[in-house]
mmCIF file of C-alpha atoms in Angstrom:
data_model
loop_
_atom_site.group_PDB
_atom_site.id
_atom_site.type_symbol
_atom_site.label_atom_id
_atom_site.label_comp_id
_atom_site.label_asym_id
_atom_site.label_seq_id
_atom_site.Cartn_x
_atom_site.Cartn_y
_atom_site.Cartn_z
ATOM 1 C CA MET A 1463 0.410 11.701 41.152
ATOM 2 C CA ASN A 1464 -1.321 9.602 38.472
ATOM 3 C CA ARG A 1465 -3.734 12.429 37.687
ATOM 4 C CA LEU A 1466 -0.800 14.824 37.399
ATOM 5 C CA VAL A 1467 0.758 12.500 34.839
ATOM 6 C CA ALA A 1468 -2.540 12.399 32.940
ATOM 7 C CA SER A 1469 -2.846 16.196 32.911
ATOM 8 C CA THR A 1470 0.638 16.619 31.422
ATOM 9 C CA MET A 1471 0.499 13.685 29.004
ATOM 10 C CA ASP A 1472 1.023 14.342 25.296
ATOM 11 C CA TRP A 1473 -2.078 12.474 24.189
ATOM 12 C CA ALA A 1474 -1.328 12.850 20.483
ATOM 13 C CA ALA A 1475 1.993 11.092 21.055
ATOM 14 C CA PHE A 1476 0.193 8.492 23.175
ATOM 15 C CA ALA A 1477 -2.248 7.796 20.317
ATOM 16 C CA ALA A 1478 0.660 7.496 17.869
ATOM 17 C CA GLU A 1479 2.368 5.029 20.214
ATOM 18 C CA TRP A 1480 -0.869 3.048 20.455
ATOM 19 C CA ARG A 1481 -1.152 2.872 16.662
ATOM 20 C CA GLY A 1482 2.500 1.861 16.492
ATOM 21 C CA GLU A 1483 1.727 -1.142 18.694
ATOM 22 C CA TYR A 1484 -0.950 -2.191 16.191
ATOM 23 C CA MET A 1485 1.505 -1.938 13.309
ATOM 24 C CA LYS A 1486 4.048 -4.094 15.139
ATOM 25 C CA TYR A 1487 1.379 -6.659 16.001
ATOM 26 C CA THR A 1488 0.011 -7.122 12.489
ATOM 27 C CA ARG A 1489 3.522 -7.460 11.062
ATOM 28 C CA SER A 1490 4.633 -9.975 13.652
ATOM 29 C CA PHE A 1491 3.055 -12.980 11.958
ATOM 30 C CA SER A 1492 5.398 -15.097 9.872
ATOM 31 C CA SER A 1493 4.624 -18.125 7.712
ATOM 32 C CA SER A 1494 6.032 -20.348 10.450
ATOM 33 C CA SER A 1495 3.163 -19.248 12.704
ATOM 34 C CA PHE A 1496 0.506 -21.038 10.694
ATOM 35 C CA ILE A 1497 -0.945 -24.509 10.762
ATOM 36 C CA ILE A 1498 -2.141 -25.549 7.303
ATOM 37 C CA ASP A 1499 -4.634 -28.369 6.887
ATOM 38 C CA ALA A 1500 -2.902 -30.607 4.307
ATOM 39 C CA GLU A 1501 -6.140 -32.287 3.193
ATOM 40 C CA ALA A 1502 -7.831 -28.935 2.629
ATOM 41 C CA GLU A 1503 -4.719 -27.726 0.842
ATOM 42 C CA SER A 1504 -4.970 -30.623 -1.624
ATOM 43 C CA LYS A 1505 -8.532 -29.534 -2.397
ATOM 44 C CA ASN A 1506 -7.348 -25.974 -3.007
ATOM 45 C CA GLU A 1507 -9.326 -24.920 0.062
ATOM 46 C CA ARG A 1508 -6.586 -23.738 2.359
ATOM 47 C CA GLU A 1509 -7.694 -23.609 5.972
ATOM 48 C CA ILE A 1510 -5.399 -21.702 8.274
ATOM 49 C CA SER A 1511 -5.594 -21.619 12.019
ATOM 50 C CA ASN A 1512 -3.442 -19.579 14.330
ATOM 51 C CA PRO A 1513 -3.958 -19.923 18.070
ATOM 52 C CA LYS A 1514 -1.980 -16.721 18.668
ATOM 53 C CA ILE A 1515 -4.250 -14.423 16.709
ATOM 54 C CA MET A 1516 -6.459 -11.824 18.392
ATOM 55 C CA SER A 1517 -9.018 -9.668 16.667
ATOM 56 C CA ILE A 1518 -7.985 -6.062 16.146
ATOM 57 C CA ASP A 1519 -10.560 -4.988 18.740
ATOM 58 C CA GLU A 1520 -9.073 -7.411 21.258
ATOM 59 C CA PHE A 1521 -5.565 -6.232 20.506
ATOM 60 C CA HIS A 1522 -6.522 -2.554 20.773
ATOM 61 C CA LEU A 1523 -7.896 -3.210 24.250
ATOM 62 C CA GLN A 1524 -4.914 -5.271 25.382
ATOM 63 C CA SER A 1525 -2.355 -2.809 24.008
ATOM 64 C CA LEU A 1526 -4.209 0.157 25.519
ATOM 65 C CA ARG A 1527 -4.104 -1.486 28.937
ATOM 66 C CA SER A 1528 -0.365 -2.114 28.510
ATOM 67 C CA LEU A 1529 0.316 1.462 27.464
ATOM 68 C CA LEU A 1530 -1.666 2.891 30.367
ATOM 69 C CA GLN A 1531 0.338 0.723 32.740
ATOM 70 C CA ARG A 1532 3.605 1.736 31.065
ATOM 71 C CA HIS A 1533 2.767 5.414 31.603
ATOM 72 C CA SER A 1534 1.478 4.911 35.188
ATOM 73 C CA LEU A 1535 -2.061 5.777 34.119
ATOM 74 C CA THR A 1536 -3.928 2.561 34.961
ATOM 75 C CA PRO A 1537 -5.464 3.943 38.200
ATOM 76 C CA VAL A 1538 -6.829 6.995 36.374
ATOM 77 C CA PHE A 1539 -9.250 5.164 34.094
ATOM 78 C CA PRO A 1540 -11.881 2.653 35.282
ATOM 79 C CA PRO A 1541 -11.927 -0.630 33.313
ATOM 80 C CA SER A 1542 -15.228 0.259 31.636
ATOM 81 C CA THR A 1543 -13.756 3.559 30.431
ATOM 82 C CA VAL A 1544 -10.698 1.781 29.046
ATOM 83 C CA GLU A 1545 -12.961 -0.586 27.102
ATOM 84 C CA THR A 1546 -14.876 2.372 25.667
ATOM 85 C CA ILE A 1547 -11.684 4.188 24.679
ATOM 86 C CA SER A 1548 -10.355 1.034 22.999
ATOM 87 C CA LEU A 1549 -13.262 1.236 20.539
ATOM 88 C CA ALA A 1550 -12.359 4.763 19.429
ATOM 89 C CA TRP A 1551 -11.101 3.276 16.154
ATOM 90 C CA HIS A 1552 -14.717 2.427 15.291
ATOM 91 C CA HIS A 1553 -15.552 6.135 15.040
ATOM 92 C CA LEU A 1554 -12.813 7.604 12.849
ATOM 93 C CA PRO A 1555 -14.162 10.292 10.501
ATOM 94 C CA PRO A 1556 -14.061 9.452 6.788
ATOM 95 C CA HIS A 1557 -12.071 11.409 4.229
ATOM 96 C CA PRO A 1558 -14.314 13.879 2.365
ATOM 97 C CA ASP A 1559 -13.813 12.104 -0.971
ATOM 98 C CA SER A 1560 -14.607 8.621 0.358
ATOM 99 C CA LEU A 1561 -18.382 8.440 -0.051
ATOM 100 C CA PRO A 1562 -18.714 10.371 -3.328
ATOM 101 C CA GLY A 1563 -15.648 8.589 -4.704
ATOM 102 C CA LEU A 1564 -16.961 5.135 -3.854
ATOM 103 C CA SER A 1565 -20.326 6.071 -5.325
ATOM 104 C CA ALA A 1566 -18.587 7.206 -8.519
ATOM 105 C CA LEU A 1567 -16.716 3.896 -8.710
ATOM 106 C CA ARG A 1568 -19.961 1.977 -8.323
ATOM 107 C CA ASN A 1569 -21.535 4.084 -11.073
ATOM 108 C CA LEU A 1570 -18.722 2.894 -13.337
ATOM 109 C CA GLY A 1571 -19.868 -0.680 -12.709
ATOM 110 C CA ILE A 1572 -16.931 -1.505 -10.447
ATOM 111 C CA ASP A 1573 -17.584 -3.896 -7.568
ATOM 112 C CA CYS A 1574 -15.925 -2.626 -4.398
ATOM 113 C CA TYR A 1575 -14.874 -4.835 -1.493
ATOM 114 C CA THR A 1576 -13.002 -4.196 1.703
ATOM 115 C CA LEU A 1577 -9.876 -6.171 2.563
ATOM 116 C CA SER A 1578 -8.987 -4.977 6.018
ATOM 117 C CA ASN A 1579 -7.059 -6.187 9.027
ATOM 118 C CA GLY A 1580 -9.984 -4.903 11.046
ATOM 119 C CA ASN A 1581 -12.649 -7.298 12.287
ATOM 120 C CA ILE A 1582 -16.047 -7.143 10.607
ATOM 121 C CA SER A 1583 -17.768 -5.195 13.410
ATOM 122 C CA LEU A 1584 -15.048 -2.536 13.162
ATOM 123 C CA GLN A 1585 -15.571 -2.291 9.410
ATOM 124 C CA ARG A 1586 -19.344 -2.041 9.792
ATOM 125 C CA ASP A 1587 -19.073 0.846 12.231
ATOM 126 C CA LEU A 1588 -16.636 2.710 10.004
ATOM 127 C CA LEU A 1589 -18.942 2.255 7.024
ATOM 128 C CA SER A 1590 -21.918 3.457 9.061
ATOM 129 C CA GLY A 1591 -19.931 6.600 9.806
ATOM 130 C CA LEU A 1592 -19.282 6.924 6.083
ATOM 131 C CA GLY A 1593 -23.000 6.857 5.374
ATOM 132 C CA SER A 1594 -22.980 3.642 3.357
ATOM 133 C CA GLY A 1595 -23.955 0.997 5.876
ATOM 134 C CA PRO A 1596 -27.200 -1.006 6.072
ATOM 135 C CA ALA A 1597 -28.903 1.894 7.860
ATOM 136 C CA HIS A 1598 -28.483 3.979 4.698
ATOM 137 C CA ASN A 1599 -30.156 1.619 2.243
ATOM 138 C CA ASP A 1600 -31.783 4.003 -0.199
ATOM 139 C CA ASP A 1601 -30.786 5.563 -3.503
ATOM 140 C CA SER A 1602 -30.945 9.113 -2.149
ATOM 141 C CA SER A 1603 -28.074 8.358 0.238
ATOM 142 C CA HIS A 1604 -26.028 6.413 -2.325
ATOM 143 C CA GLY A 1605 -27.432 3.019 -1.313
ATOM 144 C CA ILE A 1606 -25.336 0.240 0.180
ATOM 145 C CA LEU A 1607 -21.834 0.487 -1.257
ATOM 146 C CA PHE A 1608 -20.587 -2.443 0.792
ATOM 147 C CA PRO A 1609 -23.216 -5.114 1.489
ATOM 148 C CA PRO A 1610 -22.157 -7.646 4.151
ATOM 149 C CA SER A 1611 -20.878 -10.063 1.511
ATOM 150 C CA ASN A 1612 -18.412 -7.415 0.325
ATOM 151 C CA LEU A 1613 -16.678 -7.053 3.697
ATOM 152 C CA ILE A 1614 -13.537 -9.168 3.964
ATOM 153 C CA SER A 1615 -11.403 -9.341 7.091
ATOM 154 C CA ALA A 1616 -7.867 -10.693 7.240
ATOM 155 C CA GLU A 1617 -8.996 -12.690 10.272
ATOM 156 C CA GLU A 1618 -10.776 -15.068 7.900
ATOM 157 C CA PHE A 1619 -7.359 -16.208 6.737
ATOM 158 C CA GLY A 1620 -5.745 -16.539 10.162
ATOM 159 C CA THR A 1621 -3.258 -13.703 9.773
ATOM 160 C CA PHE A 1622 -2.934 -10.052 8.839
ATOM 161 C CA LYS A 1623 -1.770 -8.034 5.865
ATOM 162 C CA PRO A 1624 0.781 -7.934 4.388
ATOM 163 C CA HIS A 1625 1.023 -11.723 4.801
ATOM 164 C CA PRO A 1626 0.396 -13.385 1.398
ATOM 165 C CA HIS A 1627 -2.291 -15.688 2.814
ATOM 166 C CA VAL A 1628 -4.602 -12.668 3.122
ATOM 167 C CA TYR A 1629 -4.318 -11.620 -0.522
ATOM 168 C CA GLU A 1630 -4.407 -15.211 -1.769
ATOM 169 C CA GLY A 1631 -7.512 -15.868 0.325
ATOM 170 C CA ALA A 1632 -9.232 -12.760 -1.025
ATOM 171 C CA ILE A 1633 -8.454 -13.810 -4.616
ATOM 172 C CA ARG A 1634 -10.043 -17.207 -4.011
ATOM 173 C CA LYS A 1635 -13.040 -15.678 -2.285
ATOM 174 C CA LEU A 1636 -13.707 -13.274 -5.146
ATOM 175 C CA GLY A 1637 -13.284 -16.042 -7.715
ATOM 176 C CA LEU A 1638 -11.252 -13.807 -10.009
ATOM 177 C CA LYS A 1639 -7.780 -13.837 -11.451
ATOM 178 C CA ALA A 1640 -5.308 -11.796 -9.457
ATOM 179 C CA GLU A 1641 -4.693 -9.409 -12.346
ATOM 180 C CA GLU A 1642 -8.432 -8.668 -12.471
ATOM 181 C CA ILE A 1643 -8.341 -7.158 -8.978
ATOM 182 C CA GLY A 1644 -7.070 -3.742 -7.981
ATOM 183 C CA MET A 1645 -5.868 -3.275 -4.386
ATOM 184 C CA VAL A 1646 -6.410 0.304 -3.190
ATOM 185 C CA ALA A 1647 -4.388 1.353 -0.156
ATOM 186 C CA ALA A 1648 -2.624 4.255 1.547
ATOM 187 C CA HIS A 1649 0.250 2.033 2.683
ATOM 188 C CA LEU A 1650 3.008 0.990 0.315
ATOM 189 C CA GLY A 1651 3.726 -2.149 2.357
ATOM 190 C CA ASP A 1652 0.152 -3.287 1.766
ATOM 191 C CA LEU A 1653 0.506 -2.744 -1.978
ATOM 192 C CA GLU A 1654 3.860 -4.505 -2.075
ATOM 193 C CA GLY A 1655 2.302 -7.555 -0.429
ATOM 194 C CA ALA A 1656 -0.637 -7.480 -2.833
ATOM 195 C CA GLY A 1657 1.663 -7.044 -5.812
ATOM 196 C CA ARG A 1658 3.708 -10.097 -4.873
ATOM 197 C CA CYS A 1659 0.457 -12.077 -5.125
ATOM 198 C CA GLY A 1660 -0.309 -10.694 -8.573
ATOM 199 C CA LEU A 1661 -2.852 -7.990 -7.702
ATOM 200 C CA ARG A 1662 -2.693 -4.603 -9.364
ATOM 201 C CA GLY A 1663 -2.063 -1.685 -7.046
ATOM 202 C CA VAL A 1664 -3.565 1.763 -6.482
ATOM 203 C CA TYR A 1665 -1.835 4.083 -4.041
ATOM 204 C CA VAL A 1666 -4.018 6.868 -2.620
ATOM 205 C CA TRP A 1667 -2.051 9.323 -0.520
ATOM 206 C CA ARG A 1668 -3.539 10.103 2.893
ATOM 207 C CA GLU A 1669 -1.860 12.507 5.279
ATOM 208 C CA GLY A 1670 -0.151 10.754 8.169
ATOM 209 C CA GLU A 1671 -0.760 7.232 6.874
ATOM 210 C CA GLU A 1672 2.473 6.404 5.069
ATOM 211 C CA GLU A 1673 5.385 5.774 7.427
ATOM 212 C CA GLU A 1674 7.951 6.897 4.879
ATOM 213 C CA GLU A 1675 6.417 10.317 4.179
ATOM 214 C CA GLU A 1676 9.162 12.707 3.277
ATOM 215 C CA GLU A 1677 9.423 15.924 1.338
ATOM 216 C CA GLU A 1678 12.586 16.957 -0.393
ATOM 217 C CA ASP A 1679 12.232 20.427 -1.895
ATOM 218 C CA GLY A 1680 13.955 21.302 -5.135
ATOM 219 C CA GLU A 1681 16.085 24.387 -5.511
ATOM 220 C CA ASP A 1682 13.069 26.420 -6.616
ATOM 221 C CA GLY A 1683 11.148 25.437 -3.507
ATOM 222 C CA SER A 1684 8.420 23.803 -5.545
ATOM 223 C CA GLY A 1685 9.294 20.276 -4.449
ATOM 224 C CA GLY A 1686 11.667 17.603 -5.708
ATOM 225 C CA ALA A 1687 11.261 15.377 -8.711
ATOM 226 C CA ALA A 1688 8.531 12.769 -8.823
ATOM 227 C CA GLY A 1689 9.418 10.036 -6.394
ATOM 228 C CA GLU A 1690 11.079 12.458 -3.989
ATOM 229 C CA LYS A 1691 8.307 14.720 -2.794
ATOM 230 C CA LYS A 1692 5.680 13.745 -0.234
ATOM 231 C CA GLY A 1693 2.988 11.663 -1.897
ATOM 232 C CA GLY A 1694 5.114 11.354 -5.025
ATOM 233 C CA ARG A 1695 5.590 8.163 -7.022
ATOM 234 C CA LYS A 1696 7.938 5.478 -5.726
ATOM 235 C CA GLU A 1697 8.570 2.880 -8.392
ATOM 236 C CA GLY A 1698 8.803 -0.822 -7.656
ATOM 237 C CA ARG A 1699 6.348 -0.732 -4.758
ATOM 238 C CA GLY A 1700 3.443 -2.637 -6.361
ATOM 239 C CA VAL A 1701 1.798 0.539 -7.656
ATOM 240 C CA ASP A 1702 0.074 0.777 -11.053
ATOM 241 C CA ILE A 1703 -1.961 3.923 -10.390
ATOM 242 C CA TRP A 1704 -0.531 6.599 -8.113
ATOM 243 C CA ILE A 1705 -2.752 9.311 -6.614
ATOM 244 C CA GLY A 1706 -0.443 11.596 -4.694
ATOM 245 C CA VAL A 1707 -0.970 14.718 -2.628
ATOM 246 C CA GLY A 1708 -2.785 17.317 -4.704
ATOM 247 C CA ASP A 1709 -3.689 14.952 -7.540
ATOM 248 C CA GLY A 1710 -7.216 15.767 -8.667
ATOM 249 C CA GLY A 1711 -7.300 19.087 -6.834
ATOM 250 C CA LYS A 1712 -9.342 19.513 -3.658
ATOM 251 C CA GLU A 1713 -11.459 16.436 -4.385
ATOM 252 C CA GLY A 1714 -8.651 13.994 -5.170
ATOM 253 C CA GLY A 1715 -8.528 10.590 -3.506
ATOM 254 C CA PHE A 1716 -11.229 8.156 -4.587
ATOM 255 C CA LEU A 1717 -12.861 10.757 -6.826
ATOM 256 C CA GLU A 1718 -9.619 11.113 -8.764
ATOM 257 C CA LEU A 1719 -9.384 7.315 -8.986
ATOM 258 C CA ALA A 1720 -12.918 7.150 -10.406
ATOM 259 C CA ARG A 1721 -12.058 9.862 -12.914
ATOM 260 C CA ARG A 1722 -8.982 7.987 -14.160
ATOM 261 C CA LEU A 1723 -10.768 4.655 -14.370
ATOM 262 C CA GLY A 1724 -13.623 6.345 -16.204
ATOM 263 C CA GLU A 1725 -11.090 7.549 -18.754
ATOM 264 C CA GLY A 1726 -9.967 3.954 -19.318
ATOM 265 C CA ALA A 1727 -6.965 3.618 -16.998
ATOM 266 C CA TRP A 1728 -7.929 -0.027 -16.559
ATOM 267 C CA VAL A 1729 -10.389 -2.393 -18.188
ATOM 268 C CA GLY A 1730 -12.188 -5.211 -16.383
ATOM 269 C CA VAL A 1731 -10.775 -4.625 -12.912
ATOM 270 C CA GLY A 1732 -12.654 -4.935 -9.612
ATOM 271 C CA VAL A 1733 -11.445 -2.788 -6.712
#
């Protein structure tokens, strides 16, 4: 019976449900969940501890086990297989513009850092798949775009984005003013959180990433006004530079961002 369920399962819907559990988890942390060291706070060195926090890898495994049980699939997959599947997020393929776009940003003299909810090992594996990890340390393969010191995980700050402690912690770690930092994201909620902490925002549209994706066609069928069509601008969401669907042609994404910054969209901003 369990194998019959597995053979008829909509696995794309299952994966979407699994990702939905992650979204609920990272947004479940409120300011009341944190213990702040008052002495460290007085030294402007906020130390936050949260006994409830799990790494994203740990949560992916726990939530996968729960989902398999919910769908009567636990007997189908041995524990070792479940652990392997839970690490699938380490092997997501990069967007085609990611590596050349990041290289173009570096060539502009822009320092790039990650600020991810993912744990550091997850980030390292994703960057290795991108072709920019430590194993690709030579100029012919674009060199190291993100050395270890440029990887920042929300876990360091005892919570997850979009909690303000993450953005505030990143600002302190970089030693810059908030307005000197550009937050690049495919999620408007992330940019809203960053904007409330003073960071400048860059929205890069990625298919399937934004929960509020909608498309409202105009009468001519060419799409609604800006702000209505999918990937269009939505004002008041912490966005200073908007790279929507189709912006920059086939390349788009990070390459389009590098093009705009190269033309002077911003001055003196790290991404």
